[in-house]
Amino acid sequence: MVTLTIDGKKVTVRKLSTVLDAARKLDIPIPTLCHHSELSPYGGCRLCIVEIKGMARPITACTTPVSDGMEVITTSPYIEKLRKTTLELLLSDHPNDCMVCERAGDCTLQELAYFYGIRENRFEGERRFYTRKDNNPFIEREMEKCILCGQCVRICDEIQGVGAIDFAHRGFKTRICPPYEKDLNCEFCGQCVAVCPTGALTGKMWAHKGRQKDIKEIETVCPYCGCGCSLTLHVRRNEVIRVSSREDTINEGWLCAKGRFGYGFINHPDRLTKPLIRIVPKNSQKSSARGGRSQKTLNSQLSTLNSQLFREVSWDEALVYVAKRLREIKDRYGPDSIGGLSSAKCTNEENYLFQKFMRAVIGTNNVDHCVRYCHSSTLAGLATVFGSGAMTNSIPEIGNHDVIFVIGSNTTETHPIIGLRIKKAVRGGAELIVADPRRIDLVRFAGIWLQHRPGTDVALLKSMMHVIVKEDLTDKKFIEEWTEGFESFKEGLNEYTPDMGEKITGVPKEYIIRAAILYGNAVRPGIYYTMGITQHTHGTENVFAIAKLALMTGNIGRESTGVNPLRGQNNVQGASDMGCFPDFYPGYQKVNIPNIKQKFEKAWGVRLSDKIGLTAPEMAEAALKGNLKAMYIMGENPVLSDPDINRTIEALKRLDFLAVQDIFMTETAELADVVLPAACFAEKDGTFTNTERRVQRVRKAVEPPGEAKEDSWIIIELANRLGYKMKHAFIEEVFQEAGKVWPAIEGITYGRIAKMGLQWPCPTLDHPGTPYLFKGGFPRGKAVFSTTRYRPSEELPDNEYPFLLSTGRQLFQYHTGSMTRKIDAINKISPEAYIEIHPDDAKQFGINDGKIIKVSSRRGSINIKALISDRPAKGMVFIPFHFKEAAANVLTGTALDPIAKIPELKVCAVKIEVVVLTVS
Amino acid sequence: MEEALEGILTNYRKNEGNIITILQDIENTFGYIPEEAVNWFSKKLDIPASRFYSIATFYAQFHLKPRGKNIITVCRGTACHVKGSERLINTLRKKFNLPDEEDTTYNREFTVEKVACVGTCSMAPVAIINKKVCGKMTADKLTREIKKLEGKKTGDNNEG
Ligand code: SF4
Ligand code: SF4
Ligand code: SF4
Ligand code: FES
Ligand code: FES
């Protein structure tokens, strides 16, 4: 520690601090323009100059390290004069455009000019002019306003790891630009926009929407992925006009393109505004959700399509009708003839109410949600081994891993902010191992890349475990104390030699050995995985294998040490926690254990069913067979997200009654008998739980469009009409009720999470929340090593279908696109579906970049544009699943994991043909 | 192109080079820094293309556009300026029909460049024609020199 005096006040700070840090600690203001606390010091603007006793000239506080006994003066007439001169020079070639500048009122330069009273300039100089090159849809670059502070350059390089821009030229010509002064072509995270102290960089969609006057700022949580970033919505006249993020939150102020620029769907003209009842029979031609219409025409025709298929009705009519149909079907075929799909996009409160509605009002356990398609194998796997299926560590702990093992997760695209944390950890010295069949972006940061064949994860992991046993890197004490069955499990590893591993996975054995030793020796390693692991017929086994790797090395239950499934949607964790499962009540409590059932019967005041309900794919199956008669779907779009589209559509059409509640007319809603317009995340209060179990507050910022209503209101109204009294004066009561039946969240109140969320378990009001799980043991006692064997995927390439197709997400789009594809800016960057194919394969088939090719599997075929890329390995192709015109899930199989019932979306066999386009 | 780039890469690996040496090799091979070359190296070495561009634009030795077979450099130092170097430049640009922002003729025969004082102020105004320093330049003299070079075009030419 070092002690120094600043303006006569003593302060003690850490050794490598700068004078600026010390002054900030004392809350002494020093003007800065190029400094950012998260970035390397730059010392370019010279506004932060201070006088230090014993030094001849003033020096910059942001770059000067403190030393003992230093005496600093931060302000004096002399210094202020210098600062003013510096500012005048900066302004000498500045277009004083404040009147119409997007940043006015939020511009550091303007603010400083105001404080220093600069009205006229002594240095009126030559102005710089730039030709604007900005066709990109997100970021406006008015480089005449750039003061060359370089914050954008540093953030893009140091935090985002992209390096899309840099200084170019020198002297008066110096400028910040992308290579060859082209337009930006980058991740469009907008981090540079967030740090720019002037109006040089702004959001395109901010233009002319309002600046600082009459703006309400509302703190809420991002509606896209499971990172759960904090968003500040800037609202003017009931419209969200800008999104920013505070620095003191889990995401440290960083966002991705979706969070920062993807808010256009809120005010989109296509939002549903009135309840609709079907007027055309479902099997008529008009109602088909597919059929080659492009997104554009579909959008523009929607209103007419609506009026052809549906008529607008009052809420009363709609609710009475839904209640009547549900009651009829229940009376006639029993409660188990009705199924419900809840939504990972909705709040905890709404998910709680939804499952309560299905269980207490309808009387069935047929309730599920999209977790089935992404992480049910995690639950089945991790919950079996550890007794809980959530991320065991928290996001801030990522920074302290010494080894990070990412398997089957394209983290920078699916969980961009966790991706940033991983990159930051790597910069801080952590070793990164990436196992992925594709050359994903993280590979650039990895020390070791294991490019295993899709579907061979178990073999890869076992082979690593083999090496760990052989090298004697197991944690014997941990195994002894916390696990059982290791000895026989160890036997089973014998056959998985690195040679065998290489044979099955295609990864050179030296790599397997190196990765195993690195992980085995690590002190604080973390494993991260997503759908690359779970979406297989052996998804659960993959998860088991990961769990065992952590167990045998004792790498779980400590800070920055654990196993971390990254949850896809914003509230998929919460929807799971709230019991939107056919076999669990809220808090993963089994529906078929009598005393648990009794507890819920008492809490809800009705008799409940102890029959485990149907999973989402089983519901489709049952509907096809005619056993399921009605469905109530809240905020999900199974037509696009489920495997084998044609089958899903067929199943939904077979239903006697389908009610869909959503914010847009989705492909699923088009098949509904009743469509109920819902409020989106910005239009309601509640909570989301992010992937690290953090319960965060969602706040209402704007009124819903037209007559759209909060999902909770709709569920409560329906329940009441079906004769079950649900009454909640305010939404927090629902959360409190959930806390009563699931003690792990009982200690969380809206008041406590007003600023920062809390991580469950948090059982009491004074409990600080739990950043990492399993400190001192597993809730279900010892973890069991059971033996699993590598089993190839259900469908592997053969002569007829020689390619391995894998599906997944990409950065700019989200899930089935019902939100992101409504946003013009995002569509511009990511307009259409494509299939990634290796250059060698492309050559062999004579496929050029951009050519339309036909991809077929045993289930169907689609036409899609080829994107030649070295990301997939040879023999492998990849299609993102967001695009309905070329829906990847036409091709995928419906083979299910026997334990978790998760479909195999990651691996199926396809063939490829060049299409000869005939012009008619 | 790929082959030449591979060669530069090998050289870089062998001699533990840096971005500047790569750029120098590229400049020497192609006579300028083609965008594709930068992108190729950026990908191979995982160094952002913006970094290459930054350095390439910082040093005057690198050129971003292909240059002509003949290079005429006119001095714009104070002495030469006073003696009318600007007029020489204008004459040349007009003669070659150069649009703004372009320094090289369409057929890549000539490039007109400007430079600050070359240190032979006594001979101002100075032009350097294919490395040959010519003093006391006039528009007429320049035109004659260019004629000569144009004449060469069809004859033997191995000027770099
Ligand atoms: S960047 Fe700041 S100082 Fe410049 S015109 Fe905009 S508001 Fe005014
Ligand atoms: S938007 Fe993000 S990736 Fe693009 S230049 Fe800015 S910081 Fe870099
Ligand atoms: S664009 Fe903004 S952040 Fe970047 S150097 Fe210029 S003023 Fe600074
Ligand atoms: S803030 Fe210190 S020099 Fe810019
Ligand atoms: S000014 Fe031209 S040579 Fe010196």
Short mmCIF file of C-alpha atoms and ligand atoms in Angstrom, two decimals, chain A residues 32-35 43-46 48 60 62, ligand 4:
data_model
loop_
_atom_site.label_atom_id
_atom_site.label_comp_id
_atom_site.label_asym_id
_atom_site.label_seq_id
_atom_site.Cartn_x
_atom_site.Cartn_y
_atom_site.Cartn_z
CA THR A 32 -10.62 12.99 -18.38
CA LEU A 33 -11.44 12.22 -21.98
CA CYS A 34 -9.35 9.22 -22.91
CA HIS A 35 -9.33 7.30 -19.64
CA GLY A 43 -2.50 9.37 -21.77
CA GLY A 44 -3.57 10.99 -24.98
CA CYS A 45 -5.92 13.82 -24.11
CA ARG A 46 -3.83 15.54 -21.43
CA CYS A 48 -6.05 14.96 -16.46
CA THR A 60 -1.06 13.16 -16.67
CA CYS A 62 -4.11 8.65 -15.57
S1 FES C 4 -7.39 11.02 -19.26
FE1 FES C 4 -5.33 11.15 -18.81
S2 FES C 4 -4.51 11.81 -20.68
FE2 FES C 4 -6.62 11.53 -21.20
#
